[in-house]
CSV table of C-alpha atoms and ligand atoms in Angstrom, one decimal:
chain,number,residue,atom,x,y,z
G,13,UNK,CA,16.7,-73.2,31.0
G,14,UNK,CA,19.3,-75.9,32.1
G,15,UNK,CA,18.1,-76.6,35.7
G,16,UNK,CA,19.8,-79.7,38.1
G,17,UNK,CA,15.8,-80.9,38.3
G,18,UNK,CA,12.9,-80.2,36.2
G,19,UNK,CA,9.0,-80.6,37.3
G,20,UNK,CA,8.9,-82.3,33.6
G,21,UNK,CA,9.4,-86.1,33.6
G,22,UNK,CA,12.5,-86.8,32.1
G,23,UNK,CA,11.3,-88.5,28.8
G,24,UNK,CA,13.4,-86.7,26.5
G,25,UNK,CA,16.7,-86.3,25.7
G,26,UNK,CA,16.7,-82.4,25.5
G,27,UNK,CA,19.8,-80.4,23.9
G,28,UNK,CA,21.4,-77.5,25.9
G,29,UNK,CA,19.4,-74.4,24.6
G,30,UNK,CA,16.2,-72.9,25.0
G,31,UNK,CA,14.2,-71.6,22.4
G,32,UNK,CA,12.1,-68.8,22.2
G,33,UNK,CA,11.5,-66.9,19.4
G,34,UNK,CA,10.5,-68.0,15.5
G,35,UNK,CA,10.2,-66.5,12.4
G,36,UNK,CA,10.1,-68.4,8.7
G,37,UNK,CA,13.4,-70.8,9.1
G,38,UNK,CA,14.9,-69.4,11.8
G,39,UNK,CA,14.8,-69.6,15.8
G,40,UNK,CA,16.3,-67.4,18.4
G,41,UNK,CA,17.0,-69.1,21.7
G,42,UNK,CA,16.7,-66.7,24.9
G,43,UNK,CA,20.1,-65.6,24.7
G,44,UNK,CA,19.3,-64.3,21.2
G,45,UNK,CA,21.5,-66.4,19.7
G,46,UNK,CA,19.8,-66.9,16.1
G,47,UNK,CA,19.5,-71.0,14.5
G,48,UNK,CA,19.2,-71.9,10.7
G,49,UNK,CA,16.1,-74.6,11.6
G,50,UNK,CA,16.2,-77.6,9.1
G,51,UNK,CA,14.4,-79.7,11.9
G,52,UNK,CA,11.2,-77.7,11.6
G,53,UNK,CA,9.7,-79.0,15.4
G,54,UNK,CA,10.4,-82.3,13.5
G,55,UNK,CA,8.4,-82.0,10.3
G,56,UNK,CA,5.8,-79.6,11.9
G,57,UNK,CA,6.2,-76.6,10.9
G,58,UNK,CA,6.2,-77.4,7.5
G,59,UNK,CA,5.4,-73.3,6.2
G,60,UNK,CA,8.0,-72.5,8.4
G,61,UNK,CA,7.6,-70.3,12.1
G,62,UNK,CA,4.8,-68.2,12.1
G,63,UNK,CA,3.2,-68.5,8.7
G,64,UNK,CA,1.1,-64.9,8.4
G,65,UNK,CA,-2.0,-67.0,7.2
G,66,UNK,CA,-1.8,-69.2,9.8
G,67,UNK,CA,-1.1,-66.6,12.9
G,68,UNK,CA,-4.7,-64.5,11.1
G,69,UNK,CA,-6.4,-67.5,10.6
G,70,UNK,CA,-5.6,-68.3,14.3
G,71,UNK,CA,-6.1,-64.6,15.7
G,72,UNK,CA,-9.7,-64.5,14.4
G,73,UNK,CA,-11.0,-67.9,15.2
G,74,UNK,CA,-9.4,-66.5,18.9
G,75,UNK,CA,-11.8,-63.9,19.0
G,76,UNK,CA,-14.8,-66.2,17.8
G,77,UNK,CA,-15.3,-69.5,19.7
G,78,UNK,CA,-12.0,-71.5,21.1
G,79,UNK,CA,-13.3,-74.4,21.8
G,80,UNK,CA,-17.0,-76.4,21.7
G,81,UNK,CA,-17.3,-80.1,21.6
G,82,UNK,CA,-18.1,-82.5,19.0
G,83,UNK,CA,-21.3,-82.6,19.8
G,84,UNK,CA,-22.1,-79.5,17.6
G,85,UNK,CA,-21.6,-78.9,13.5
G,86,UNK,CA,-17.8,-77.2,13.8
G,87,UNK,CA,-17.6,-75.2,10.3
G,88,UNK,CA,-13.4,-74.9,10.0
G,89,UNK,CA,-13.7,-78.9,10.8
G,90,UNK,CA,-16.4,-79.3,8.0
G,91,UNK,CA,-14.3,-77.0,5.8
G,92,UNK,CA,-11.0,-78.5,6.5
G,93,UNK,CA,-12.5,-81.8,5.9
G,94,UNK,CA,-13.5,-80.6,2.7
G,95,UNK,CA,-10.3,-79.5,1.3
G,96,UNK,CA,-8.6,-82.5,2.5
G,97,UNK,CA,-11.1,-84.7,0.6
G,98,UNK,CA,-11.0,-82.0,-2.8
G,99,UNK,CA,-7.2,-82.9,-2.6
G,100,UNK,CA,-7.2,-86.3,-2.2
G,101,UNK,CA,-8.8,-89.8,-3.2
G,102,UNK,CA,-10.9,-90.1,0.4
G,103,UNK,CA,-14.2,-89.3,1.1
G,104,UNK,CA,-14.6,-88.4,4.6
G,105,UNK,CA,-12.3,-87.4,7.5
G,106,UNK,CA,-12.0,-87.8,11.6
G,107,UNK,CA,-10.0,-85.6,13.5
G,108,UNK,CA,-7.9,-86.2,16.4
G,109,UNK,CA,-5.1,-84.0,18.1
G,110,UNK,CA,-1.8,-86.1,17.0
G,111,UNK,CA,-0.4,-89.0,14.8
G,112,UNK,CA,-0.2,-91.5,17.3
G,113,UNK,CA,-4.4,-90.8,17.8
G,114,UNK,CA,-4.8,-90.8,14.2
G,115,UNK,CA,-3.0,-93.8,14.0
G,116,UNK,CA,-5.1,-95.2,17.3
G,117,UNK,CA,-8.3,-94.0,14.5
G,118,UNK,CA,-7.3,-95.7,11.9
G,119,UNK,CA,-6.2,-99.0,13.5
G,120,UNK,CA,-9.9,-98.7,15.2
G,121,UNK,CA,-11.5,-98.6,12.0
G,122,UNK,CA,-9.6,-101.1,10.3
G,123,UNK,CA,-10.7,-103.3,13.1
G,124,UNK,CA,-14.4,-102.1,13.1
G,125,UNK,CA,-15.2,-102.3,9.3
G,126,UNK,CA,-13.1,-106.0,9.4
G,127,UNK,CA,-16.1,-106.8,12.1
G,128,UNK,CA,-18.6,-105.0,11.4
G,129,UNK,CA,-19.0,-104.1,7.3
G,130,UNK,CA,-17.5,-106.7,6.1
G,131,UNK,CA,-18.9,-109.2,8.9
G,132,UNK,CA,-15.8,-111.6,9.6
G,133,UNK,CA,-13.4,-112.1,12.9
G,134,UNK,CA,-10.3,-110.3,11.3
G,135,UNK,CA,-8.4,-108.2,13.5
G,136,UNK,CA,-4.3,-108.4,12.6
G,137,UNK,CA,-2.7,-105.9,11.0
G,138,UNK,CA,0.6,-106.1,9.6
G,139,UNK,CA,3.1,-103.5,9.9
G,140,UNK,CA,7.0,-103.3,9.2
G,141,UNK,CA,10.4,-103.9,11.0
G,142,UNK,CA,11.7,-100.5,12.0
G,143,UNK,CA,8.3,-98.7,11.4
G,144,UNK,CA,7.5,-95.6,13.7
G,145,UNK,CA,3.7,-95.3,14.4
G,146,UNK,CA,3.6,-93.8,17.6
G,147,UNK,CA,3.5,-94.3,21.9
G,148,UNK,CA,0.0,-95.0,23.0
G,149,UNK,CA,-0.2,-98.9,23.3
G,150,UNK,CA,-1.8,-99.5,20.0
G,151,UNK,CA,0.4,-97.1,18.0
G,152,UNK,CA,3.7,-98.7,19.8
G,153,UNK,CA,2.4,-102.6,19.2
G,154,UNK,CA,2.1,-101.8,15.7
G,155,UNK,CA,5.6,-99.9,15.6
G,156,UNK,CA,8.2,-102.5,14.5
G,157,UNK,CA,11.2,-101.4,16.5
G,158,UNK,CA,11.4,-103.7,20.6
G,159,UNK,CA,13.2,-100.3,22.1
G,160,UNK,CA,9.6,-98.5,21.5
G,161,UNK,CA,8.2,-101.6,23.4
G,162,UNK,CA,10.2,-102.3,26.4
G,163,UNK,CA,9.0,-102.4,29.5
G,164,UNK,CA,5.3,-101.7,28.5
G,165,UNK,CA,4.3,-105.6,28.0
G,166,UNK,CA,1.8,-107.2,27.6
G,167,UNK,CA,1.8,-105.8,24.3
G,168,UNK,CA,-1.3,-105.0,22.4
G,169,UNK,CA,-2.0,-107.8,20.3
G,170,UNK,CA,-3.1,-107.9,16.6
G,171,UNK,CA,0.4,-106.9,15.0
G,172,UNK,CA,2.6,-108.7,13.1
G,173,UNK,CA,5.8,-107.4,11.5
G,174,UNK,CA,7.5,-107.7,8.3
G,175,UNK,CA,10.7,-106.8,7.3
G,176,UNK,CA,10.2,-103.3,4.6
G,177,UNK,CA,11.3,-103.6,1.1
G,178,UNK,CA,11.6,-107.4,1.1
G,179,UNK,CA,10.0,-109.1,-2.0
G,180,UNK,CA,10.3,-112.6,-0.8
G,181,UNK,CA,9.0,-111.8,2.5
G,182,UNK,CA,5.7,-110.7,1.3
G,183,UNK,CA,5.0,-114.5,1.1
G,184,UNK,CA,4.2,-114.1,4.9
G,185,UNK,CA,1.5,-111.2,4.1
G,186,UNK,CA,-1.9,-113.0,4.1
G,187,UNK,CA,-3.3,-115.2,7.0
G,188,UNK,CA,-6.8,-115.7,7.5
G,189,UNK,CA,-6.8,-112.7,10.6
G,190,UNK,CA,-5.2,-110.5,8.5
G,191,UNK,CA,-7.6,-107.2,7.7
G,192,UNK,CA,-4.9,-104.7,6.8
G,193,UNK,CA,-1.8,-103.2,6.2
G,194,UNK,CA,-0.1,-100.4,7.5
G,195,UNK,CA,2.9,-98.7,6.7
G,196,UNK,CA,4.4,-95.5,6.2
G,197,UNK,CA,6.0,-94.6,2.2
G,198,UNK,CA,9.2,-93.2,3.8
G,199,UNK,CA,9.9,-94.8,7.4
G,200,UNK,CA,11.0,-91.6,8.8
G,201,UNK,CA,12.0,-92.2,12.5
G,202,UNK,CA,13.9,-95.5,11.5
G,203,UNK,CA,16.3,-94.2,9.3
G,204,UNK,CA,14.9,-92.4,6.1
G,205,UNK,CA,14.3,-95.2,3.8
G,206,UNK,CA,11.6,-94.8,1.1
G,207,UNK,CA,9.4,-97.8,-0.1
G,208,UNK,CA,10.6,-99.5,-3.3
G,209,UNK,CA,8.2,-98.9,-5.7
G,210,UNK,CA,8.4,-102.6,-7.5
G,211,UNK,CA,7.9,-103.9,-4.0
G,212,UNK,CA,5.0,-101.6,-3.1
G,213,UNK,CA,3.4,-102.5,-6.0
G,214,UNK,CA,3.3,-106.3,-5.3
G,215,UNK,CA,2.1,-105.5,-1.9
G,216,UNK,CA,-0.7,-103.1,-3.0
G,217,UNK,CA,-2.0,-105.9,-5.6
G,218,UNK,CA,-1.8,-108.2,-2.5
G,219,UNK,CA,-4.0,-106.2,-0.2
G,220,UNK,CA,-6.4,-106.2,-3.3
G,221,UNK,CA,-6.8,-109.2,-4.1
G,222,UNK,CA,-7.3,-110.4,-0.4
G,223,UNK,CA,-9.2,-107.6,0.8
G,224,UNK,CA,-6.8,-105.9,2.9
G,225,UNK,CA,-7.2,-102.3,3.8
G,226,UNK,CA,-4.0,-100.6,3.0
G,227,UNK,CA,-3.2,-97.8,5.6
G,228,UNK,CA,-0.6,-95.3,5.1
G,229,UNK,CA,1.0,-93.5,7.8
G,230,UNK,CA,1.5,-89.8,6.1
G,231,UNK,CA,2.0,-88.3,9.7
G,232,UNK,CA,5.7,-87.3,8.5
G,233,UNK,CA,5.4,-87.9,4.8
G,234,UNK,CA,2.0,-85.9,4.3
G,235,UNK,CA,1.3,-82.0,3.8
G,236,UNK,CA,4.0,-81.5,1.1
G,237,UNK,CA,7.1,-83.1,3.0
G,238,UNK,CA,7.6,-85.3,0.4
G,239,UNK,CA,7.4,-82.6,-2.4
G,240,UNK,CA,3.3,-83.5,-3.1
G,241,UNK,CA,0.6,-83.1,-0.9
G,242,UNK,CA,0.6,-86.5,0.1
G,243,UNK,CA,3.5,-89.0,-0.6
G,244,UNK,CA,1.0,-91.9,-1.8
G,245,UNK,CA,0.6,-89.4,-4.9
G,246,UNK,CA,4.5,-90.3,-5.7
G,247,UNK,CA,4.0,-93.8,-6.1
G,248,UNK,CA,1.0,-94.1,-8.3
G,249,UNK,CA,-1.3,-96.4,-5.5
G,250,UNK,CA,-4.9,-95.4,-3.9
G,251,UNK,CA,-4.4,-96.3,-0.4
G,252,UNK,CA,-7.9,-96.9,1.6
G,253,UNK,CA,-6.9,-94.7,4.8
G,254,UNK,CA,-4.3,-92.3,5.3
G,255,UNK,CA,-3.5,-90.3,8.6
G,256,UNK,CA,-1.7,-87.3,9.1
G,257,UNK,CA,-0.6,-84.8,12.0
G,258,UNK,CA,2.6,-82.6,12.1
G,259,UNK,CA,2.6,-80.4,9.4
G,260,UNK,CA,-1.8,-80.5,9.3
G,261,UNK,CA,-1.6,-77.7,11.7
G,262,UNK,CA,1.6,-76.0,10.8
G,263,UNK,CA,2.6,-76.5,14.6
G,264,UNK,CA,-0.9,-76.1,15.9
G,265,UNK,CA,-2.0,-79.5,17.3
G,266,UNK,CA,-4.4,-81.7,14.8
G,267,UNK,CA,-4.4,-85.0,13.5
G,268,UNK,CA,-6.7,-86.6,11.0
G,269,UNK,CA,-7.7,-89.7,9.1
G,270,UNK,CA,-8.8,-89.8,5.9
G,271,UNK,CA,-10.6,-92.7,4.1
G,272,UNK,CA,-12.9,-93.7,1.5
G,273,UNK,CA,-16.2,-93.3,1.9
G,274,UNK,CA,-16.5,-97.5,2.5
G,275,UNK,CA,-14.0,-97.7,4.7
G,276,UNK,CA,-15.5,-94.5,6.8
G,277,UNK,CA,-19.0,-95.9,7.4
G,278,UNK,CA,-17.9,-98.5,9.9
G,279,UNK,CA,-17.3,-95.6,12.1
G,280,UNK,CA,-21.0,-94.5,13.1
G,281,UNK,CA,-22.3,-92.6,16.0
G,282,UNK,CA,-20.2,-93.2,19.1
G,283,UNK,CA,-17.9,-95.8,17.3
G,284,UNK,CA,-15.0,-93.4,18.0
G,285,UNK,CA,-14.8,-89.7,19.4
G,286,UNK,CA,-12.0,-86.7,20.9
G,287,UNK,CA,-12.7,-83.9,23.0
G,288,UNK,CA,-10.5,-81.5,21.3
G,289,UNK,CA,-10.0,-83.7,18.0
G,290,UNK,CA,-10.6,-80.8,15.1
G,291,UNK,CA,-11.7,-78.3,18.0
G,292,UNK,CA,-12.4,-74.7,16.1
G,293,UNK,CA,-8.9,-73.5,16.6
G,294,UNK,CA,-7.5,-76.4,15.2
G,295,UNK,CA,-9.2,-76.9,12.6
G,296,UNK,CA,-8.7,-73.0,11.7
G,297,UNK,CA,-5.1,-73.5,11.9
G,298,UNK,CA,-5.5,-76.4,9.7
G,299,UNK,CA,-7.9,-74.8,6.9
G,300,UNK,CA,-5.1,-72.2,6.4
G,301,UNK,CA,-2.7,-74.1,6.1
G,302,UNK,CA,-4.1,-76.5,3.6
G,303,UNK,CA,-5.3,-73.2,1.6
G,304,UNK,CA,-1.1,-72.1,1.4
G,305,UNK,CA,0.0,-75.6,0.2
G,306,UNK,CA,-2.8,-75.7,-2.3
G,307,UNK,CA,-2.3,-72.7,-4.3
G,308,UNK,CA,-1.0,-72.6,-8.0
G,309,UNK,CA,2.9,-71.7,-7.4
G,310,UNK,CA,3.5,-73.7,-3.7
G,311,UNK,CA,4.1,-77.3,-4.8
G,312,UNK,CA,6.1,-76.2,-7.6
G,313,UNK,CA,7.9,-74.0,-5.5
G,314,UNK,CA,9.0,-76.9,-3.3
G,315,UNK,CA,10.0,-78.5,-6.0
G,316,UNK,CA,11.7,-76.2,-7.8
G,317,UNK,CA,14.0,-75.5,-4.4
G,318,UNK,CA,14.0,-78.6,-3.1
G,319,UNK,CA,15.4,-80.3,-6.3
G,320,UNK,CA,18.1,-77.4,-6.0
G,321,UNK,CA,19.3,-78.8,-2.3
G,322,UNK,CA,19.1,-82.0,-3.4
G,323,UNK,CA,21.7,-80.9,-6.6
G,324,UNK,CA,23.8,-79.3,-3.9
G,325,UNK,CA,23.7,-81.9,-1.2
G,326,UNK,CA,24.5,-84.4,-3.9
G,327,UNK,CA,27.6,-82.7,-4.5
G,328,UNK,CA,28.3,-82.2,-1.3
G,329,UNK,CA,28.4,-85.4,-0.2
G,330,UNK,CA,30.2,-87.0,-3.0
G,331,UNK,CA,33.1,-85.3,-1.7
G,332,UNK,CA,33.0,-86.5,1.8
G,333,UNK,CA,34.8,-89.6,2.3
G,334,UNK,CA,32.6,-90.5,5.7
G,335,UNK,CA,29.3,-90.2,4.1
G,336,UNK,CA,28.0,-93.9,3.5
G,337,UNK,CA,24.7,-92.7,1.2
G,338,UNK,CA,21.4,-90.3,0.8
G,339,UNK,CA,18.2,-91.0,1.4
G,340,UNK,CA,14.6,-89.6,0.8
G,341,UNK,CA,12.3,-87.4,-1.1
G,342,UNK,CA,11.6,-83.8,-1.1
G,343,UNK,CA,12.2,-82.2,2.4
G,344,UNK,CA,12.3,-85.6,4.3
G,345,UNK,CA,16.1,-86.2,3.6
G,346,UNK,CA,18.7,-89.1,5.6
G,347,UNK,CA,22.1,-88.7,5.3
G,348,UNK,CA,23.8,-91.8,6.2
G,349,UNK,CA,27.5,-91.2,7.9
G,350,UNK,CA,30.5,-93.0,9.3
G,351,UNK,CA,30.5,-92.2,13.4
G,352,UNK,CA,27.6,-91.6,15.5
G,353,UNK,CA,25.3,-89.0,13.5
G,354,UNK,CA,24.3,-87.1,17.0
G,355,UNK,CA,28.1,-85.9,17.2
G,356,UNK,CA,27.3,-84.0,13.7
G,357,UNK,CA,24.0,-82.8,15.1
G,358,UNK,CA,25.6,-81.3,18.3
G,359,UNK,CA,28.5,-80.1,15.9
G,360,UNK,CA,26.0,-78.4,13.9
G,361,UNK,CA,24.1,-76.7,16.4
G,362,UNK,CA,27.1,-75.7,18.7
G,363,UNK,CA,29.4,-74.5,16.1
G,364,UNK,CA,27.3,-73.4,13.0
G,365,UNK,CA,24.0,-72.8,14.5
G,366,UNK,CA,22.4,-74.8,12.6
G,367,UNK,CA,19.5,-77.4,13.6
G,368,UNK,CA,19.3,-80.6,12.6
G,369,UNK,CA,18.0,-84.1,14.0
G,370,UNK,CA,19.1,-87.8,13.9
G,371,UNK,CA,17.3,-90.4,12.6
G,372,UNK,CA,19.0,-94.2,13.7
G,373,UNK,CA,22.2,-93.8,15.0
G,374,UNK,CA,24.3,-93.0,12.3
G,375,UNK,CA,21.4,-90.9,10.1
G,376,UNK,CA,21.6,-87.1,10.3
G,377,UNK,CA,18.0,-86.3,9.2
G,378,UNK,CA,17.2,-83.0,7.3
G,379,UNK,CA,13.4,-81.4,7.4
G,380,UNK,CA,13.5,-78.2,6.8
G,381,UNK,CA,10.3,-76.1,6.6
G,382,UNK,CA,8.9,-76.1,3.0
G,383,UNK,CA,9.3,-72.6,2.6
G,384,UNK,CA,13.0,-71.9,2.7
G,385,UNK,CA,14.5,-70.3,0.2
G,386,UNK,CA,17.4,-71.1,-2.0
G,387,UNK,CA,19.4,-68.3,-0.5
G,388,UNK,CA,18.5,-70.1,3.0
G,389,UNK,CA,19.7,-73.7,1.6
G,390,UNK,CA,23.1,-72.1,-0.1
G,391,UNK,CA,24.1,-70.9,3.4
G,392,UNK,CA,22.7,-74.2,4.8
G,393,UNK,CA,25.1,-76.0,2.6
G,394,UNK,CA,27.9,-74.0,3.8
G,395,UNK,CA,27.2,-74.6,7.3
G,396,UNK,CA,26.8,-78.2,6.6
G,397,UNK,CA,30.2,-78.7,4.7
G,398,UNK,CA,31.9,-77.3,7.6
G,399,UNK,CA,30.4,-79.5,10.0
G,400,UNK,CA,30.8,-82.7,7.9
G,401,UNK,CA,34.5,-81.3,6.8
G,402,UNK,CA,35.5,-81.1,10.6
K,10,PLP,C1,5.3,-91.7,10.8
K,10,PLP,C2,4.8,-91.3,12.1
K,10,PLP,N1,3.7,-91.8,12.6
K,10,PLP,C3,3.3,-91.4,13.8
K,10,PLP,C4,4.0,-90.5,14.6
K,10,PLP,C5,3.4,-90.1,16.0
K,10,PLP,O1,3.0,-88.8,15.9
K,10,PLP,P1,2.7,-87.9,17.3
K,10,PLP,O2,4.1,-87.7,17.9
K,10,PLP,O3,2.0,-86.7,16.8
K,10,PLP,O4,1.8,-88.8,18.1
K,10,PLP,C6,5.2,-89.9,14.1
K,10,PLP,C7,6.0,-89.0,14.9
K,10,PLP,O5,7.1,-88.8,14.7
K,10,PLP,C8,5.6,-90.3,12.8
K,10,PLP,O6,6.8,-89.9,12.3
């Protein structure tokens, strides 16, 4: 629908086609015109368009109850909440409706259990250069990048940034306002670059030994993405809090923070609160979802294909003279280029159709939906050598 004016405010960027149709990996746009999608709504729909169990799950809870505030027991929320706390290290879980609320939660409670449980003035949390966290004001003060900032000052304060994957620099961690840490394990919007695992470590055993709640920012990384449920499970660490959103609702929205059971009981009775956070039909969405990525043969299965596109991408890419390097873990995958990486994107889209995103100017960024099959990433990998080759 390319119009002179749209009635939307112009805060996107949009491409040149419309889509309207999904199934499993693939989108139609409404000239029928059919799309490999390795962007998956950008890490969303992370059991591709339309998972069956979802759309059920989603059809009955439509014929139940849509919607009834927080004020009453919601049994999907309690049931979700469950799962998510069966599957993890937490202990109790608060719903919102996106990451950047989750991430509003979570820098909340950091805040309320710095003043409140453990009875001190801390407030500062330290992020990282070139994190993404969000655009409400608290989620884009804590994001490290100035572009996500400009022209909203005065900006929130209570954030300090460090650069990611800098040993010496974790000198700077500790000051006396310091209550936590928050970063995300693979700093998807700023260019695909995993955590080190040496550094991680040292900064893990710092927010220990100073008290530091360590937040992790799963919102892209979290609901397999990364090849586990979560991506903390990768790296061998207990984080304190974790949020999530995208792939929580397989493109439903829903949001959530998890944390231990500690950490959680700084938010009591009208500390925090959502109209729609983990509203039946969210939560329903979410409960499904959860139940697919937690069966016996699902993980492995990502694993199993996901290794196999990384094998073929590696190849790939070897060849090509103008790709600089390869980044990420499971489905969350940069591939760094020579030349702007949005000419590749548009290349990929106008002359393969094939969907893919950027991620930094010269990072093409591949997230395709969990489920794709390796017949799906064989012909993906022939689409992509052609775009790359021309
Ligand atoms: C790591 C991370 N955190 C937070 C967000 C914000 O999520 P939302 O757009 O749902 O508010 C995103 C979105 O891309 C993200 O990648």
């Amino acid at each position: 629908m390319l119009k002179d004016f749209s009635a939307v405010m112009p805060t996107y960027n949009r491409f040149p086609i419309t889509l309207t149709k999904g199934d499993g990996s693939y989108v139609w746009d409404q000239d029928g015109v059919k799309f490999l999608d390795y962007t998956a709504g950008i890490g969303t729909c992370n059991l591709g368009h339309r998972p069956k169990s979802v759309e059920i799950a989603l059809a009955r809870q439509l014929g139940e109850l849509w919607h009834c505030s927080n004020l009453y027991t919601i049994p999907n929320q309690e049931l979700l909440a469950e799962q998510l706390v069966k599957h993890s290290v937490f202990d109790q879980v608060f719903f919102s409706n996106s990451g950047a609320e989750a991430n509003e939660a979570a820098i909340k409670l950091a805040r309320r259990y710095a003043q409140k449980v453990k009875q001190t003035d801390q407030y500062e949390i330290v992020t990282f250069k070139q994190s993404f966290h969000g655009r409400t004001l608290a989620t884009l003060a804590a994001t490290g990048q100035a572009k996500i900032q400009a022209g909203f000052e005065p900006k929130m304060p209570g954030f300090r940034y460090l650069p990611y994957n800098d040993l010496a620099a974790l000198e700077q961690l500790v000051r006396p306002e310091t209550c936590a840490v928050m970063l995300e394990l693979i700093q998807g919007e700023g260019g695909v670059h995993p955590a080190d695992q040496v550094w991680l470590d040292q900064l893990v055993s710092l927010c220990k030994t100073n008290d530091l709640l360590l937040i992790i920012d799963e919102v892209q990384t979290g609901m397999g993405r990364t090849g586990t449920l979560f991506a903390y499970q990768q790296y061998g660490i207990e984080p304190d809090v974790i949020t999530l959103a995208k792939g929580l609702g397989s493109g439903f929205p829903v949001g959530a923070v998890l944390a231990k059971k500690e950490v959680a009981r700084a938010f009591t009775a009208g500390a925090h609160g959502s109209t729609f956070g983990g509203n039946p039909l969210a939560t329903a969405a979410g409960l499904a979802t959860i139940e697919q990525m937690t069966s016996a043969e699902f993980l492995p299965m990502v694993k199993e294909n996901s290794d196999y596109l990384w094998g073929k991408l590696q190849t790939l890419c070897g060849q090509m003279n103008q790709v600089k390097g390869l980044r990420g873990k499971g489905y969350l995958i940069g591939i760094e280029l020579e030349g702007q990486a949005i000419d590749y994107v548009n290349r990929a889209r106008e002359e393969q159709q094939l969907l893919i995103l950027v991620a930094g100017p010269q990072v093409v960024r591949l997230l395709p939906p969990l489920t794709t099959t390796k017949q799906e990433i064989a012909q993906f990998i022939i689409r992509l050598e052609k775009v790359l080759a021309d």
